[in-house]
mmCIF file of C-alpha atoms in Angstrom:
data_model
loop_
_atom_site.group_PDB
_atom_site.id
_atom_site.type_symbol
_atom_site.label_atom_id
_atom_site.label_comp_id
_atom_site.label_asym_id
_atom_site.label_seq_id
_atom_site.Cartn_x
_atom_site.Cartn_y
_atom_site.Cartn_z
ATOM 1 C CA GLY N 1 71.047 71.228 24.348
ATOM 2 C CA ASN N 2 67.862 71.577 22.366
ATOM 3 C CA SER N 3 68.083 73.196 18.946
ATOM 4 C CA VAL N 4 66.090 73.787 15.774
ATOM 5 C CA THR N 5 67.500 74.020 12.255
ATOM 6 C CA GLN N 6 65.528 75.550 9.407
ATOM 7 C CA MET N 7 66.330 75.848 5.734
ATOM 8 C CA GLU N 8 67.886 79.113 4.626
ATOM 9 C CA GLY N 9 65.686 81.585 2.844
ATOM 10 C CA PRO N 10 64.342 83.356 1.088
ATOM 11 C CA VAL N 11 62.078 80.848 -0.583
ATOM 12 C CA THR N 12 60.628 82.413 -3.717
ATOM 13 C CA LEU N 13 57.558 80.853 -5.317
ATOM 14 C CA SER N 14 54.847 81.704 -7.784
ATOM 15 C CA GLU N 15 51.238 81.748 -6.665
ATOM 16 C CA GLU N 16 49.652 78.252 -6.506
ATOM 17 C CA ALA N 17 53.042 76.521 -6.218
ATOM 18 C CA PHE N 18 53.707 73.793 -3.640
ATOM 19 C CA LEU N 19 55.591 74.863 -0.529
ATOM 20 C CA THR N 20 57.948 72.926 1.690
ATOM 21 C CA ILE N 21 60.023 74.521 4.441
ATOM 22 C CA ASN N 22 62.311 72.049 6.151
ATOM 23 C CA CYS N 23 62.769 71.929 9.910
ATOM 24 C CA THR N 24 64.794 69.449 11.944
ATOM 25 C CA TYR N 25 65.343 69.442 15.666
ATOM 26 C CA THR N 26 67.568 68.107 18.426
ATOM 27 C CA ALA N 27 65.979 67.490 21.810
ATOM 28 C CA THR N 28 66.723 65.362 24.838
ATOM 29 C CA GLY N 29 63.109 64.707 25.837
ATOM 30 C CA TYR N 30 59.777 64.574 24.046
ATOM 31 C CA PRO N 31 59.254 68.073 22.739
ATOM 32 C CA SER N 32 56.172 69.784 21.429
ATOM 33 C CA LEU N 33 56.751 71.309 17.994
ATOM 34 C CA PHE N 34 55.362 74.543 16.595
ATOM 35 C CA TRP N 35 55.291 76.634 13.463
ATOM 36 C CA TYR N 36 54.872 80.373 13.896
ATOM 37 C CA VAL N 37 54.343 82.970 11.164
ATOM 38 C CA GLN N 38 55.372 86.614 11.254
ATOM 39 C CA TYR N 39 53.826 89.089 8.822
ATOM 40 C CA PRO N 40 55.598 92.412 8.227
ATOM 41 C CA GLY N 41 55.328 94.768 11.175
ATOM 42 C CA GLU N 42 53.621 92.214 13.384
ATOM 43 C CA GLY N 43 54.467 89.782 16.143
ATOM 44 C CA LEU N 44 54.695 86.034 15.731
ATOM 45 C CA GLN N 45 51.441 84.120 15.446
ATOM 46 C CA LEU N 46 50.973 80.435 16.071
ATOM 47 C CA LEU N 47 50.310 78.668 12.787
ATOM 48 C CA LEU N 48 50.112 75.052 13.953
ATOM 49 C CA LYS N 49 51.496 72.653 16.522
ATOM 50 C CA ALA N 50 52.000 68.961 17.254
ATOM 51 C CA THR N 51 52.614 67.535 20.695
ATOM 52 C CA LYS N 52 53.604 63.928 20.059
ATOM 53 C CA ALA N 53 55.108 61.679 17.430
ATOM 54 C CA ASP N 54 53.041 61.138 14.263
ATOM 55 C CA ASP N 55 50.700 64.015 15.146
ATOM 56 C CA LYS N 56 49.814 66.248 12.217
ATOM 57 C CA GLY N 57 49.203 69.925 12.853
ATOM 58 C CA SER N 58 47.188 71.854 10.282
ATOM 59 C CA ASN N 59 45.799 75.334 9.813
ATOM 60 C CA LYS N 60 44.911 77.612 6.864
ATOM 61 C CA GLY N 61 45.991 74.938 4.370
ATOM 62 C CA PHE N 62 49.390 74.450 6.025
ATOM 63 C CA GLU N 63 50.380 71.069 7.441
ATOM 64 C CA ALA N 64 53.316 69.588 9.340
ATOM 65 C CA THR N 65 53.811 66.077 10.708
ATOM 66 C CA TYR N 66 55.870 65.300 13.806
ATOM 67 C CA ARG N 67 58.407 62.692 12.642
ATOM 68 C CA LYS N 68 60.353 61.316 15.590
ATOM 69 C CA GLU N 69 62.377 58.880 13.498
ATOM 70 C CA THR N 70 63.802 61.679 11.360
ATOM 71 C CA THR N 71 63.502 64.413 14.040
ATOM 72 C CA SER N 72 61.705 66.604 11.542
ATOM 73 C CA PHE N 73 58.641 68.852 11.344
ATOM 74 C CA HIS N 74 58.536 70.106 7.762
ATOM 75 C CA LEU N 75 55.931 72.709 6.835
ATOM 76 C CA GLU N 76 53.920 72.140 3.641
ATOM 77 C CA LYS N 77 51.160 73.827 1.712
ATOM 78 C CA GLY N 78 49.700 72.602 -1.537
ATOM 79 C CA SER N 79 49.021 75.958 -3.175
ATOM 80 C CA VAL N 80 50.511 79.173 -1.812
ATOM 81 C CA GLN N 81 48.984 82.611 -2.148
ATOM 82 C CA VAL N 82 50.585 86.042 -2.273
ATOM 83 C CA SER N 83 49.139 86.658 1.195
ATOM 84 C CA ASP N 84 51.298 83.795 2.557
ATOM 85 C CA SER N 85 54.416 85.935 2.095
ATOM 86 C CA ALA N 86 55.907 86.156 5.573
ATOM 87 C CA VAL N 87 58.663 84.749 7.772
ATOM 88 C CA TYR N 88 58.064 81.261 9.154
ATOM 89 C CA PHE N 89 59.654 80.039 12.395
ATOM 90 C CA CYS N 90 59.935 76.454 13.566
ATOM 91 C CA ALA N 91 60.154 76.023 17.353
ATOM 92 C CA LEU N 92 60.163 73.387 20.065
ATOM 93 C CA SER N 93 59.480 73.246 23.764
ATOM 94 C CA ASP N 94 60.668 70.369 25.874
ATOM 95 C CA THR N 95 58.351 68.371 28.118
ATOM 96 C CA GLY N 96 57.296 70.347 31.148
ATOM 97 C CA PHE N 97 58.842 73.583 29.960
ATOM 98 C CA GLN N 98 57.150 76.628 28.471
ATOM 99 C CA LYS N 99 60.393 78.080 27.094
ATOM 100 C CA LEU N 100 60.587 77.865 23.293
ATOM 101 C CA VAL N 101 63.675 77.252 21.187
ATOM 102 C CA PHE N 102 63.266 78.924 17.797
ATOM 103 C CA GLY N 103 64.866 78.320 14.447
ATOM 104 C CA THR N 104 66.319 81.267 12.567
ATOM 105 C CA GLY N 105 63.222 81.769 10.428
ATOM 106 C CA THR N 106 62.615 81.290 6.698
ATOM 107 C CA ARG N 107 61.323 84.122 4.589
ATOM 108 C CA LEU N 108 58.721 83.133 1.980
ATOM 109 C CA LEU N 109 58.061 85.411 -0.983
ATOM 110 C CA VAL N 110 55.117 84.560 -3.234
ATOM 111 C CA SER N 111 54.684 86.420 -6.506
ATOM 112 C CA PRO N 112 51.449 86.676 -8.540
ATOM 113 C CA ASP E 1 39.652 88.442 23.268
ATOM 114 C CA ALA E 2 42.391 90.929 24.028
ATOM 115 C CA GLY E 3 45.799 89.691 23.069
ATOM 116 C CA VAL E 4 49.164 90.668 24.503
ATOM 117 C CA ILE E 5 49.382 94.450 24.562
ATOM 118 C CA GLN E 6 52.679 96.254 24.254
ATOM 119 C CA SER E 7 53.440 99.932 24.481
ATOM 120 C CA PRO E 8 54.730 102.038 22.958
ATOM 121 C CA ARG E 9 54.651 100.630 19.412
ATOM 122 C CA HIS E 10 57.537 102.847 18.374
ATOM 123 C CA GLU E 11 60.170 104.612 20.437
ATOM 124 C CA VAL E 12 62.916 106.874 19.185
ATOM 125 C CA THR E 13 65.310 108.296 21.711
ATOM 126 C CA GLU E 14 68.865 109.488 22.068
ATOM 127 C CA MET E 15 71.754 107.468 23.361
ATOM 128 C CA GLY E 16 72.071 107.589 27.135
ATOM 129 C CA GLN E 17 68.376 108.002 27.807
ATOM 130 C CA GLU E 18 66.337 105.577 29.874
ATOM 131 C CA VAL E 19 63.847 103.492 27.900
ATOM 132 C CA THR E 20 60.893 101.640 29.417
ATOM 133 C CA LEU E 21 58.888 99.115 27.440
ATOM 134 C CA ARG E 22 55.574 97.865 28.768
ATOM 135 C CA CYS E 23 53.593 94.682 28.397
ATOM 136 C CA LYS E 24 50.173 93.486 29.469
ATOM 137 C CA PRO E 25 49.866 89.693 29.096
ATOM 138 C CA ILE E 26 46.693 87.792 28.315
ATOM 139 C CA SER E 27 44.552 87.434 31.405
ATOM 140 C CA GLY E 28 45.048 84.069 33.081
ATOM 141 C CA HIS E 29 48.446 83.412 31.559
ATOM 142 C CA ASP E 30 51.122 82.637 34.132
ATOM 143 C CA TYR E 31 54.206 82.834 31.917
ATOM 144 C CA LEU E 32 55.612 86.010 30.403
ATOM 145 C CA PHE E 33 58.538 86.250 28.000
ATOM 146 C CA TRP E 34 60.602 89.142 26.648
ATOM 147 C CA TYR E 35 62.344 88.737 23.276
ATOM 148 C CA ARG E 36 64.525 90.922 21.103
ATOM 149 C CA GLN E 37 64.607 90.622 17.308
ATOM 150 C CA THR E 38 67.285 92.026 15.014
ATOM 151 C CA MET E 39 68.390 91.219 11.489
ATOM 152 C CA MET E 40 71.839 90.192 12.678
ATOM 153 C CA ARG E 41 70.914 88.017 15.662
ATOM 154 C CA GLY E 42 67.363 86.942 14.880
ATOM 155 C CA LEU E 43 64.952 86.285 17.745
ATOM 156 C CA GLU E 44 66.567 86.153 21.193
ATOM 157 C CA LEU E 45 64.909 85.299 24.496
ATOM 158 C CA LEU E 46 65.935 87.876 27.079
ATOM 159 C CA ILE E 47 64.072 86.802 30.218
ATOM 160 C CA TYR E 48 60.956 84.978 31.294
ATOM 161 C CA PHE E 49 58.713 84.954 34.345
ATOM 162 C CA ASN E 50 56.440 82.377 35.908
ATOM 163 C CA ASN E 51 53.805 83.650 38.339
ATOM 164 C CA ASN E 52 55.566 87.037 38.349
ATOM 165 C CA VAL E 53 58.909 85.523 39.392
ATOM 166 C CA PRO E 54 61.915 85.736 37.033
ATOM 167 C CA ILE E 55 62.940 82.195 36.104
ATOM 168 C CA ASP E 56 65.731 82.666 33.580
ATOM 169 C CA ASP E 57 67.441 85.960 32.788
ATOM 170 C CA SER E 58 70.486 84.471 31.108
ATOM 171 C CA GLY E 59 69.585 86.171 27.845
ATOM 172 C CA MET E 60 69.707 89.694 29.259
ATOM 173 C CA PRO E 61 72.649 91.241 27.444
ATOM 174 C CA GLU E 62 74.134 93.240 30.297
ATOM 175 C CA ASP E 63 73.398 95.152 33.466
ATOM 176 C CA ARG E 64 71.887 98.016 31.523
ATOM 177 C CA PHE E 65 68.839 95.817 30.987
ATOM 178 C CA SER E 66 66.349 95.039 33.738
ATOM 179 C CA ALA E 67 62.860 93.554 33.784
ATOM 180 C CA LYS E 68 60.147 93.483 36.395
ATOM 181 C CA MET E 69 56.732 91.953 36.794
ATOM 182 C CA PRO E 70 55.043 93.590 39.780
ATOM 183 C CA ASN E 71 51.747 91.780 39.193
ATOM 184 C CA ALA E 72 50.120 89.252 36.894
ATOM 185 C CA SER E 73 48.913 91.867 34.422
ATOM 186 C CA PHE E 74 51.956 94.053 33.876
ATOM 187 C CA SER E 75 55.641 93.812 33.067
ATOM 188 C CA THR E 76 58.343 96.285 32.117
ATOM 189 C CA LEU E 77 61.674 96.005 30.350
ATOM 190 C CA LYS E 78 64.004 98.870 31.100
ATOM 191 C CA ILE E 79 67.237 99.911 29.400
ATOM 192 C CA GLN E 80 69.403 102.433 31.213
ATOM 193 C CA PRO E 81 71.475 103.932 29.714
ATOM 194 C CA SER E 82 70.447 103.095 26.169
ATOM 195 C CA GLU E 83 72.962 102.618 23.342
ATOM 196 C CA PRO E 84 72.542 102.536 19.533
ATOM 197 C CA ARG E 85 73.196 98.773 19.497
ATOM 198 C CA ASP E 86 70.020 98.302 21.548
ATOM 199 C CA SER E 87 67.980 99.287 18.495
ATOM 200 C CA ALA E 88 65.687 96.351 17.731
ATOM 201 C CA VAL E 89 62.111 95.165 17.910
ATOM 202 C CA TYR E 90 61.223 93.960 21.403
ATOM 203 C CA PHE E 91 58.424 91.439 21.793
ATOM 204 C CA CYS E 92 56.500 90.320 24.814
ATOM 205 C CA ALA E 93 54.723 86.968 24.824
ATOM 206 C CA SER E 94 52.597 85.088 27.338
ATOM 207 C CA SER E 95 51.348 81.554 27.812
ATOM 208 C CA PHE E 96 49.801 79.367 30.460
ATOM 209 C CA THR E 97 51.160 76.229 32.025
ATOM 210 C CA GLY E 98 50.627 73.211 29.843
ATOM 211 C CA GLY E 99 53.605 70.962 30.216
ATOM 212 C CA GLY E 100 55.306 72.590 27.274
ATOM 213 C CA SER E 101 52.463 72.034 24.810
ATOM 214 C CA GLN E 102 50.825 75.427 25.164
ATOM 215 C CA PRO E 103 51.810 78.035 22.570
ATOM 216 C CA GLN E 104 53.102 81.474 23.364
ATOM 217 C CA HIS E 105 51.026 84.450 22.281
ATOM 218 C CA PHE E 106 53.009 87.431 21.042
ATOM 219 C CA GLY E 107 52.329 91.137 21.122
ATOM 220 C CA ASP E 108 52.941 93.322 18.089
ATOM 221 C CA GLY E 109 56.249 94.508 19.488
ATOM 222 C CA THR E 110 57.962 97.786 20.258
ATOM 223 C CA ARG E 111 60.289 99.084 17.550
ATOM 224 C CA LEU E 112 63.093 100.840 19.393
ATOM 225 C CA SER E 113 65.544 103.186 17.700
ATOM 226 C CA ILE E 114 68.431 104.649 19.694
ATOM 227 C CA LEU E 115 70.105 107.564 17.933
#
């Protein structure tokens, strides 16, 4: 079945550091890939998405590229801020389906 | 634009009581999802609806849980009787048909504590 694997957290960084959160997936079809972010006390919010191979999703300085050859969708940001501290979820949905398969989430802690 | 609206935001009740969680999806969305989030188990999909019809309820933990969607703008998740292990944050999300490429939009959740 479809699955998503994320790196274990927490990831602890200083402000302005470079961020990478790894995400790999297993899917039988041609999934769409998503990154969601969850701030404390809130629901998940869509951060970015990519719907086909080699697509790059970007938003708020975050980027992720859909790599079919390595079945990966790693999240990156060049310079993190304290306000980026949150839990980040990688997810996929298979072609024709609205149901999402989520990774376990990676907590990011950014210190001043 | 109004997002997904859940109520109540917090619920504290005693074991054995009936609990009803409510959700209003985004207007025009034809999919609705109920999730549960705990530290131990992470984010779990409980059930989802398409056009008010339950499509997959395989994530519902047991018969104490039930969900309904009487119309396109309202859904409930009911737990009867409630137990302490049901304590969690329950999220509702909605989306519209898009061949799998449309994102889900989440509410802010209901934090449920069963004493």
